[in-house]
mmCIF file of C-alpha atoms in Angstrom:
data_model
loop_
_atom_site.group_PDB
_atom_site.id
_atom_site.type_symbol
_atom_site.label_atom_id
_atom_site.label_comp_id
_atom_site.label_asym_id
_atom_site.label_seq_id
_atom_site.Cartn_x
_atom_site.Cartn_y
_atom_site.Cartn_z
ATOM 1 C CA MET A 708 7.621 16.342 -13.961
ATOM 2 C CA ARG A 709 4.651 17.334 -11.725
ATOM 3 C CA VAL A 710 3.774 14.889 -8.785
ATOM 4 C CA GLU A 711 0.177 13.674 -9.533
ATOM 5 C CA SER A 712 -0.124 11.394 -6.285
ATOM 6 C CA ILE A 713 1.530 11.165 -2.792
ATOM 7 C CA ILE A 714 1.487 7.941 -0.809
ATOM 8 C CA TRP A 715 2.070 8.735 2.681
ATOM 9 C CA ASP A 716 2.880 5.809 5.315
ATOM 10 C CA MET A 717 1.807 7.661 8.272
ATOM 11 C CA THR A 718 3.074 5.212 10.887
ATOM 12 C CA TYR A 719 4.867 1.971 11.074
ATOM 13 C CA ALA A 720 2.473 1.089 13.994
ATOM 14 C CA CYS A 721 0.300 -2.004 12.859
ATOM 15 C CA PRO A 722 -1.593 -4.733 14.523
ATOM 16 C CA LEU A 723 -0.749 -7.290 11.877
ATOM 17 C CA ARG A 724 2.271 -8.826 10.630
ATOM 18 C CA CYS A 725 1.891 -9.127 6.759
ATOM 19 C CA ASN A 726 4.336 -11.413 5.082
ATOM 20 C CA HIS A 727 4.718 -9.187 2.015
ATOM 21 C CA CYS A 728 4.879 -5.774 4.016
ATOM 22 C CA TYR A 729 7.100 -3.555 2.116
ATOM 23 C CA SER A 730 7.741 -1.329 5.104
ATOM 24 C CA GLU A 731 7.930 -4.053 8.011
ATOM 25 C CA SER A 732 5.111 -2.313 9.717
ATOM 26 C CA GLY A 733 4.535 -3.803 13.157
ATOM 27 C CA ARG A 734 8.022 -5.039 13.472
ATOM 28 C CA ARG A 735 9.772 -1.707 14.010
ATOM 29 C CA PRO A 736 9.306 1.608 15.983
ATOM 30 C CA ALA A 737 6.168 3.452 14.894
ATOM 31 C CA VAL A 738 8.228 6.631 14.518
ATOM 32 C CA SER A 739 5.309 9.209 14.043
ATOM 33 C CA ARG A 740 4.959 12.074 16.504
ATOM 34 C CA ARG A 741 1.708 14.180 16.197
ATOM 35 C CA GLU A 742 3.727 17.469 15.455
ATOM 36 C CA ASP A 743 5.548 15.970 12.524
ATOM 37 C CA VAL A 744 2.380 14.434 11.193
ATOM 38 C CA LEU A 745 0.953 17.760 11.050
ATOM 39 C CA ARG A 746 4.046 19.114 9.729
ATOM 40 C CA ILE A 747 4.149 16.788 6.798
ATOM 41 C CA ALA A 748 0.470 17.318 6.226
ATOM 42 C CA GLU A 749 1.174 20.997 5.654
ATOM 43 C CA GLU A 750 3.943 20.502 3.238
ATOM 44 C CA ILE A 751 1.634 17.943 1.133
ATOM 45 C CA ALA A 752 -1.130 20.851 1.390
ATOM 46 C CA ARG A 753 1.442 23.252 0.081
ATOM 47 C CA VAL A 754 2.667 20.996 -2.825
ATOM 48 C CA LYS A 755 -1.036 20.147 -3.926
ATOM 49 C CA PRO A 756 -0.969 16.921 -5.610
ATOM 50 C CA ARG A 757 -4.150 15.580 -7.369
ATOM 51 C CA SER A 758 -4.524 13.093 -4.704
ATOM 52 C CA VAL A 759 -3.027 11.727 -1.294
ATOM 53 C CA ALA A 760 -3.293 8.169 -0.041
ATOM 54 C CA LEU A 761 -2.755 7.222 3.590
ATOM 55 C CA SER A 762 -1.170 3.889 4.105
ATOM 56 C CA GLY A 763 1.423 2.457 6.687
ATOM 57 C CA GLY A 764 1.235 0.541 8.912
ATOM 58 C CA GLU A 765 -2.241 1.254 10.062
ATOM 59 C CA PRO A 766 -2.810 4.971 9.379
ATOM 60 C CA LEU A 767 -5.610 5.326 11.967
ATOM 61 C CA LEU A 768 -2.904 4.415 14.715
ATOM 62 C CA ALA A 769 -0.896 7.732 13.753
ATOM 63 C CA PRO A 770 -1.086 10.460 16.204
ATOM 64 C CA GLY A 771 -3.076 13.346 14.810
ATOM 65 C CA TRP A 772 -4.302 11.580 11.703
ATOM 66 C CA GLU A 773 -7.722 13.197 11.820
ATOM 67 C CA ASP A 774 -6.319 16.809 12.219
ATOM 68 C CA ALA A 775 -3.637 15.929 9.369
ATOM 69 C CA VAL A 776 -6.689 14.831 6.940
ATOM 70 C CA GLN A 777 -8.851 17.901 7.646
ATOM 71 C CA ARG A 778 -5.637 20.018 6.828
ATOM 72 C CA LEU A 779 -5.480 18.078 3.433
ATOM 73 C CA ARG A 780 -9.101 18.497 2.861
ATOM 74 C CA GLU A 781 -9.055 22.116 3.501
ATOM 75 C CA ALA A 782 -6.419 22.403 0.689
ATOM 76 C CA GLY A 783 -8.862 20.769 -1.638
ATOM 77 C CA LEU A 784 -7.258 17.391 -1.959
ATOM 78 C CA PRO A 785 -8.990 14.211 -2.097
ATOM 79 C CA VAL A 786 -7.705 11.823 0.666
ATOM 80 C CA GLY A 787 -7.750 7.979 0.465
ATOM 81 C CA LEU A 788 -7.308 5.581 3.218
ATOM 82 C CA TYR A 789 -5.947 1.846 3.212
ATOM 83 C CA THR A 790 -6.670 0.250 6.223
ATOM 84 C CA SER A 791 -6.782 -3.411 7.680
ATOM 85 C CA GLY A 792 -10.049 -2.814 9.173
ATOM 86 C CA TRP A 793 -8.787 -3.987 12.514
ATOM 87 C CA LEU A 794 -9.806 -0.816 14.566
ATOM 88 C CA MET A 795 -13.405 -0.417 13.092
ATOM 89 C CA ASP A 796 -16.488 0.167 14.989
ATOM 90 C CA GLU A 797 -19.428 2.106 14.237
ATOM 91 C CA ALA A 798 -18.080 5.455 15.574
ATOM 92 C CA LEU A 799 -15.018 5.185 13.646
ATOM 93 C CA ALA A 800 -17.049 4.399 10.377
ATOM 94 C CA ARG A 801 -18.827 7.536 10.750
ATOM 95 C CA ARG A 802 -15.663 9.645 11.471
ATOM 96 C CA LEU A 803 -14.145 8.284 8.199
ATOM 97 C CA ALA A 804 -17.410 9.127 6.296
ATOM 98 C CA ASP A 805 -16.800 12.754 7.366
ATOM 99 C CA THR A 806 -13.127 12.640 6.568
ATOM 100 C CA PHE A 807 -12.064 10.647 3.432
ATOM 101 C CA ALA A 808 -12.956 10.458 -0.101
ATOM 102 C CA ARG A 809 -12.203 6.851 -0.486
ATOM 103 C CA VAL A 810 -11.643 3.979 1.982
ATOM 104 C CA CYS A 811 -10.147 0.747 0.972
ATOM 105 C CA VAL A 812 -10.021 -2.516 3.193
ATOM 106 C CA SER A 813 -7.157 -4.741 2.484
ATOM 107 C CA VAL A 814 -8.366 -8.457 2.105
ATOM 108 C CA ASP A 815 -5.931 -11.297 1.005
ATOM 109 C CA GLY A 816 -7.895 -14.226 0.818
ATOM 110 C CA GLY A 817 -11.332 -15.558 0.005
ATOM 111 C CA ARG A 818 -11.041 -17.569 3.297
ATOM 112 C CA ALA A 819 -10.186 -16.682 6.649
ATOM 113 C CA ARG A 820 -7.460 -19.129 7.064
ATOM 114 C CA THR A 821 -5.522 -17.820 3.946
ATOM 115 C CA HIS A 822 -5.834 -14.235 4.757
ATOM 116 C CA ASP A 823 -4.750 -14.758 8.504
ATOM 117 C CA MET A 824 -1.799 -16.495 7.198
ATOM 118 C CA ILE A 825 -0.839 -13.636 4.989
ATOM 119 C CA ARG A 826 -1.711 -11.077 7.375
ATOM 120 C CA GLY A 827 0.002 -12.774 10.157
ATOM 121 C CA ARG A 828 -2.748 -12.681 12.861
ATOM 122 C CA VAL A 829 -5.382 -14.931 13.631
ATOM 123 C CA GLY A 830 -8.887 -13.112 13.569
ATOM 124 C CA SER A 831 -7.821 -10.455 10.927
ATOM 125 C CA PHE A 832 -10.145 -11.671 8.371
ATOM 126 C CA GLU A 833 -13.219 -11.511 10.528
ATOM 127 C CA ARG A 834 -12.081 -7.964 11.601
ATOM 128 C CA ALA A 835 -11.790 -6.974 7.991
ATOM 129 C CA MET A 836 -15.279 -8.469 7.214
ATOM 130 C CA THR A 837 -16.707 -6.537 10.145
ATOM 131 C CA ALA A 838 -15.166 -3.320 9.065
ATOM 132 C CA LEU A 839 -16.681 -4.018 5.473
ATOM 133 C CA GLU A 840 -20.279 -4.367 7.003
ATOM 134 C CA LEU A 841 -19.786 -1.397 9.201
ATOM 135 C CA LEU A 842 -18.500 0.675 6.425
ATOM 136 C CA ALA A 843 -20.991 -0.414 3.688
ATOM 137 C CA ARG A 844 -23.676 0.148 5.938
ATOM 138 C CA GLU A 845 -22.582 3.725 6.826
ATOM 139 C CA ARG A 846 -22.364 4.593 2.829
ATOM 140 C CA ARG A 847 -25.660 3.102 2.105
ATOM 141 C CA GLU A 848 -27.380 5.273 4.935
ATOM 142 C CA ARG A 849 -25.632 8.242 3.840
ATOM 143 C CA VAL A 850 -26.320 7.919 0.226
ATOM 144 C CA ALA A 851 -30.174 7.121 1.086
ATOM 145 C CA ARG A 852 -30.132 10.519 2.782
ATOM 146 C CA GLY A 853 -28.513 12.295 0.025
ATOM 147 C CA GLU A 854 -25.462 12.895 1.962
ATOM 148 C CA PRO A 855 -21.690 12.598 0.553
ATOM 149 C CA CYS A 856 -19.687 9.476 1.583
ATOM 150 C CA TYR A 857 -16.541 7.911 0.797
ATOM 151 C CA ALA A 858 -16.128 5.463 -2.038
ATOM 152 C CA LEU A 859 -15.563 2.014 -0.691
ATOM 153 C CA GLY A 860 -13.132 -0.740 -2.102
ATOM 154 C CA VAL A 861 -11.193 -3.713 -1.421
ATOM 155 C CA GLU A 862 -7.828 -4.381 -2.395
ATOM 156 C CA MET A 863 -6.291 -7.914 -2.713
ATOM 157 C CA THR A 864 -2.451 -8.342 -2.888
ATOM 158 C CA VAL A 865 -2.314 -11.612 -4.914
ATOM 159 C CA MET A 866 0.466 -14.138 -4.466
ATOM 160 C CA ARG A 867 0.577 -17.911 -4.814
ATOM 161 C CA SER A 868 -1.135 -18.616 -1.559
ATOM 162 C CA ASN A 869 -4.412 -16.853 -2.526
ATOM 163 C CA LEU A 870 -4.107 -16.964 -6.592
ATOM 164 C CA ALA A 871 -6.755 -19.567 -6.523
ATOM 165 C CA GLU A 872 -9.213 -17.709 -4.320
ATOM 166 C CA THR A 873 -9.581 -14.552 -6.531
ATOM 167 C CA GLU A 874 -12.906 -15.845 -8.051
ATOM 168 C CA LEU A 875 -14.027 -16.778 -4.321
ATOM 169 C CA LEU A 876 -13.195 -13.464 -2.972
ATOM 170 C CA VAL A 877 -14.848 -11.504 -5.856
ATOM 171 C CA ARG A 878 -18.126 -13.636 -5.443
ATOM 172 C CA GLU A 879 -18.410 -13.407 -1.890
ATOM 173 C CA LEU A 880 -17.504 -9.854 -1.105
ATOM 174 C CA SER A 881 -19.534 -8.295 -3.928
ATOM 175 C CA GLY A 882 -22.662 -10.282 -2.923
ATOM 176 C CA ARG A 883 -22.151 -9.973 1.025
ATOM 177 C CA PHE A 884 -21.549 -5.942 1.238
ATOM 178 C CA PRO A 885 -24.015 -3.829 -0.995
ATOM 179 C CA GLY A 886 -22.444 -0.322 -0.825
ATOM 180 C CA LEU A 887 -19.018 -1.866 -1.907
ATOM 181 C CA GLY A 888 -17.800 -0.119 -5.105
ATOM 182 C CA ALA A 889 -14.834 -1.781 -6.319
ATOM 183 C CA ILE A 890 -12.356 -4.755 -5.776
ATOM 184 C CA GLN A 891 -8.900 -4.270 -6.979
ATOM 185 C CA LEU A 892 -6.618 -7.320 -7.323
ATOM 186 C CA GLY A 893 -2.907 -6.550 -7.455
ATOM 187 C CA MET A 894 0.034 -8.799 -8.136
ATOM 188 C CA VAL A 895 2.271 -8.525 -5.106
ATOM 189 C CA VAL A 896 5.200 -6.050 -5.665
ATOM 190 C CA PRO A 897 8.689 -7.460 -4.682
ATOM 191 C CA SER A 898 9.488 -4.810 -2.370
ATOM 192 C CA GLY A 899 10.502 -4.924 1.216
ATOM 193 C CA LEU A 900 9.764 -8.433 2.808
ATOM 194 C CA ALA A 901 8.176 -9.345 -0.598
ATOM 195 C CA ALA A 902 11.537 -9.137 -2.305
ATOM 196 C CA GLU A 903 13.320 -11.546 -0.068
ATOM 197 C CA GLU A 904 14.648 -14.749 -1.540
ATOM 198 C CA ASP A 905 12.402 -17.068 0.610
ATOM 199 C CA PHE A 906 9.250 -15.073 -0.387
ATOM 200 C CA GLU A 907 10.433 -14.970 -3.895
ATOM 201 C CA GLU A 908 10.479 -18.685 -4.051
ATOM 202 C CA ARG A 909 7.429 -19.370 -2.244
ATOM 203 C CA GLU A 910 4.962 -16.517 -3.035
ATOM 204 C CA LEU A 911 6.084 -14.289 -5.901
ATOM 205 C CA LEU A 912 4.209 -14.773 -8.970
ATOM 206 C CA THR A 913 5.748 -15.703 -12.062
ATOM 207 C CA ASN A 914 5.259 -13.828 -15.132
ATOM 208 C CA GLU A 915 3.119 -16.484 -16.590
ATOM 209 C CA GLU A 916 0.795 -16.470 -13.497
ATOM 210 C CA GLY A 917 0.654 -12.672 -13.602
ATOM 211 C CA GLN A 918 -0.277 -12.544 -17.431
ATOM 212 C CA ALA A 919 -2.941 -15.530 -16.559
ATOM 213 C CA LEU A 920 -4.357 -13.083 -13.959
ATOM 214 C CA LEU A 921 -4.409 -10.166 -16.128
ATOM 215 C CA ALA A 922 -6.035 -12.349 -18.875
ATOM 216 C CA ASP A 923 -8.837 -13.431 -16.330
ATOM 217 C CA GLU A 924 -9.974 -9.752 -15.501
ATOM 218 C CA ALA A 925 -12.889 -9.728 -17.599
ATOM 219 C CA ARG A 926 -14.128 -13.144 -16.537
ATOM 220 C CA LEU A 927 -13.632 -12.173 -12.730
ATOM 221 C CA ALA A 928 -15.284 -8.773 -13.428
ATOM 222 C CA ALA A 929 -18.496 -10.560 -14.761
ATOM 223 C CA LEU A 930 -18.691 -12.625 -11.468
ATOM 224 C CA ALA A 931 -19.193 -9.649 -9.402
ATOM 225 C CA SER A 932 -22.809 -8.688 -8.263
ATOM 226 C CA ASN A 933 -24.308 -5.390 -6.908
ATOM 227 C CA GLY A 934 -22.683 -3.274 -9.636
ATOM 228 C CA VAL A 935 -19.207 -3.939 -7.979
ATOM 229 C CA ARG A 936 -16.285 -3.011 -10.286
ATOM 230 C CA VAL A 937 -13.494 -5.529 -10.412
ATOM 231 C CA GLY A 938 -9.861 -4.715 -11.840
ATOM 232 C CA VAL A 939 -6.448 -6.205 -12.023
ATOM 233 C CA SER A 940 -3.320 -4.165 -11.535
ATOM 234 C CA ASP A 941 -0.607 -4.696 -14.009
ATOM 235 C CA VAL A 942 2.385 -3.983 -11.778
ATOM 236 C CA ARG A 943 4.821 -4.026 -14.722
ATOM 237 C CA SER A 944 4.384 -0.286 -15.231
ATOM 238 C CA PHE A 945 7.017 -0.171 -12.294
ATOM 239 C CA TYR A 946 9.788 -1.447 -14.519
ATOM 240 C CA VAL A 947 8.714 -1.796 -18.104
ATOM 241 C CA HIS A 948 9.264 1.627 -19.607
ATOM 242 C CA GLY A 949 10.680 3.461 -22.495
ATOM 243 C CA GLU A 950 13.776 5.195 -20.938
ATOM 244 C CA PRO A 951 16.761 3.959 -18.862
ATOM 245 C CA GLY A 952 16.668 3.949 -15.128
ATOM 246 C CA ALA A 953 13.716 3.496 -12.683
ATOM 247 C CA PRO A 954 10.606 4.801 -14.376
ATOM 248 C CA ARG A 955 9.705 8.427 -14.121
ATOM 249 C CA LEU A 956 6.159 7.729 -12.656
ATOM 250 C CA PRO A 957 4.532 10.924 -11.322
ATOM 251 C CA PHE A 958 3.903 9.204 -7.755
ATOM 252 C CA ALA A 959 5.852 10.147 -4.565
ATOM 253 C CA HIS A 960 6.132 7.998 -1.407
ATOM 254 C CA LEU A 961 6.488 9.523 1.986
ATOM 255 C CA GLU A 962 7.703 7.619 5.103
ATOM 256 C CA PRO A 963 6.639 8.297 8.738
ATOM 257 C CA ASP A 964 9.606 10.644 9.414
ATOM 258 C CA GLY A 965 8.830 12.517 6.296
ATOM 259 C CA GLN A 966 11.784 10.984 4.267
ATOM 260 C CA LEU A 967 10.914 10.750 0.469
ATOM 261 C CA ARG A 968 11.655 7.432 -1.207
ATOM 262 C CA ALA A 969 13.669 8.103 -4.464
ATOM 263 C CA PHE A 970 11.283 5.406 -5.893
ATOM 264 C CA GLU A 971 8.390 3.710 -4.606
ATOM 265 C CA THR A 972 9.477 0.073 -4.459
ATOM 266 C CA CYS A 973 13.169 0.843 -3.134
ATOM 267 C CA GLU A 974 14.674 1.766 0.339
ATOM 268 C CA ALA A 975 16.703 4.632 -1.143
ATOM 269 C CA LYS A 976 15.791 7.966 0.471
ATOM 270 C CA VAL A 977 16.587 11.597 -0.772
ATOM 271 C CA GLY A 978 15.850 13.442 2.299
ATOM 272 C CA SER A 979 12.938 14.587 4.672
ATOM 273 C CA VAL A 980 10.157 17.214 4.019
ATOM 274 C CA LEU A 981 10.707 18.070 7.558
ATOM 275 C CA GLU A 982 14.045 19.535 6.723
ATOM 276 C CA GLU A 983 13.975 20.588 3.023
ATOM 277 C CA PRO A 984 11.311 21.745 0.542
ATOM 278 C CA PHE A 985 9.464 18.850 -1.320
ATOM 279 C CA GLU A 986 10.464 20.299 -4.808
ATOM 280 C CA VAL A 987 13.966 19.951 -3.961
ATOM 281 C CA LEU A 988 13.793 16.248 -2.832
ATOM 282 C CA TRP A 989 11.535 15.530 -5.722
ATOM 283 C CA GLU A 990 14.169 16.663 -8.242
ATOM 284 C CA ARG A 991 16.699 14.582 -6.347
ATOM 285 C CA ALA A 992 14.509 11.547 -6.596
ATOM 286 C CA LEU A 993 14.065 12.014 -10.202
ATOM 287 C CA ALA A 994 17.949 12.258 -10.799
ATOM 288 C CA TRP A 995 18.571 9.082 -8.583
ATOM 289 C CA ARG A 996 16.327 7.258 -11.116
ATOM 290 C CA GLY A 997 18.872 7.830 -13.902
ATOM 291 C CA GLU A 998 22.176 7.091 -11.602
ATOM 292 C CA PRO A 999 24.197 4.351 -13.634
ATOM 293 C CA PHE A 1000 23.740 1.489 -11.006
ATOM 294 C CA VAL A 1001 20.087 2.050 -11.182
ATOM 295 C CA VAL A 1002 20.076 2.201 -14.832
ATOM 296 C CA GLU A 1003 22.044 -1.148 -14.908
ATOM 297 C CA GLN A 1004 19.579 -2.785 -12.330
ATOM 298 C CA TYR A 1005 16.215 -1.811 -14.147
ATOM 299 C CA ALA A 1006 17.830 -2.699 -17.535
ATOM 300 C CA SER A 1007 18.279 -6.189 -16.453
ATOM 301 C CA ILE A 1008 14.652 -6.990 -15.241
ATOM 302 C CA ARG A 1009 12.638 -9.296 -17.503
ATOM 303 C CA THR A 1010 10.815 -11.204 -15.114
ATOM 304 C CA MET A 1011 9.330 -10.809 -11.594
ATOM 305 C CA ARG A 1012 12.130 -12.585 -9.970
ATOM 306 C CA ASP A 1013 14.555 -10.282 -11.864
ATOM 307 C CA TRP A 1014 12.636 -7.675 -10.140
ATOM 308 C CA ALA A 1015 13.204 -9.063 -6.857
ATOM 309 C CA ARG A 1016 16.910 -9.378 -7.315
ATOM 310 C CA ALA A 1017 17.123 -5.931 -8.652
ATOM 311 C CA ALA A 1018 15.249 -4.476 -5.535
ATOM 312 C CA ARG A 1019 17.563 -6.514 -3.042
ATOM 313 C CA ALA A 1020 20.648 -4.965 -5.016
ATOM 314 C CA LEU A 1021 19.181 -1.580 -4.818
ATOM 315 C CA ASP A 1022 18.144 -1.728 -1.060
ATOM 316 C CA GLN A 1023 21.681 -2.928 -0.245
ATOM 317 C CA ARG A 1024 23.292 -0.313 -2.240
ATOM 318 C CA TYR A 1025 21.035 2.846 -1.408
ATOM 319 C CA GLY A 1026 19.587 1.837 1.981
ATOM 320 C CA SER A 1027 20.741 3.680 5.072
ATOM 321 C CA ALA A 1028 22.938 1.767 7.647
ATOM 322 C CA GLU A 1029 19.747 1.340 9.561
ATOM 323 C CA ASP A 1030 17.940 -0.112 6.585
ATOM 324 C CA VAL A 1031 20.533 -2.658 5.796
ATOM 325 C CA ALA A 1032 20.797 -3.642 9.422
ATOM 326 C CA ARG A 1033 17.250 -4.244 9.497
ATOM 327 C CA ILE A 1034 17.125 -6.098 6.413
ATOM 328 C CA ALA A 1035 19.889 -8.564 7.506
ATOM 329 C CA ARG A 1036 17.487 -9.296 10.641
ATOM 330 C CA ARG A 1037 14.488 -10.321 8.177
ATOM 331 C CA THR A 1038 12.823 -13.630 8.950
ATOM 332 C CA TRP A 1039 9.841 -14.629 6.459
ATOM 333 C CA ARG A 1040 7.202 -16.505 8.612
ATOM 334 C CA PRO A 1041 4.115 -17.341 6.929
ATOM 335 C CA LYS A 1042 2.132 -18.680 9.869
ATOM 336 C CA ALA A 1043 -0.330 -16.344 11.602
ATOM 337 C CA SER A 1044 0.078 -15.790 15.205
ATOM 338 C CA GLY A 1045 -2.624 -15.773 17.960
ATOM 339 C CA MET A 1046 -1.321 -12.616 19.749
#
């Protein structure tokens, strides 16, 4: 199976402390070194997936991110960025316009209080709004001059705390930021902190809530103004499939140290691209998805809560000693800090 897209967590460094973070970014060492960032970029450029998305953590805190993206662009790869917007200013918005094919700002609430609680830091909502204003303005100006510019989007991770604010977010953001192209609403995936039992009890959507959100897509899309497209992601593709084991989806997920996850939502790793060719690791990842314990866990999933339970079991079974120790230290704190 050919890899279609690579998601690359460039760093664990992050100014926020999101309660649903799959990588626990901001709570662990950043890991990334400039020389490793550039080597990973070279390996991705060699593999030539159809697209690359930079995530984290906050990718813009990774040393050498701009040179890495330039290398990917030289290889003809469209590169997207997922950012909290915390670092944005006019100069950075201009740099992103010269660098990325797509920029997506994470907004997890229609109100500041909700977003800041989920994102774990007071003021993060206003920073995201400022980022969207700067990015939308840069896009409008470049398009008016006939110059290329990133596609601009917003992604909302939907959980119980913000489920009632999807309509507010669509109305407000589509009207406030001409130049914004799309708003994507995605049900929170039970991975990392979002797979923990406390989170499952308080925040994970039920199957019924998820189905209702999917059914509401057309109505939400009709509320948007300025031509903004609205979509709802059906995350069931991660576990509903026609063959045993983890789905053989054509997406690869790289961690800051070059480790390739065996499957995007699990802690299992199959080796680092800094040590072995990507193709060797990818075949190893596909083989992992058919291991008996993996088959057993995925075959047992019928609900979102089943998925969270399976994720915990897989992380404990296949996570490294360091992963398991980190998981044991987790605490779920929904209150935003003022730091």
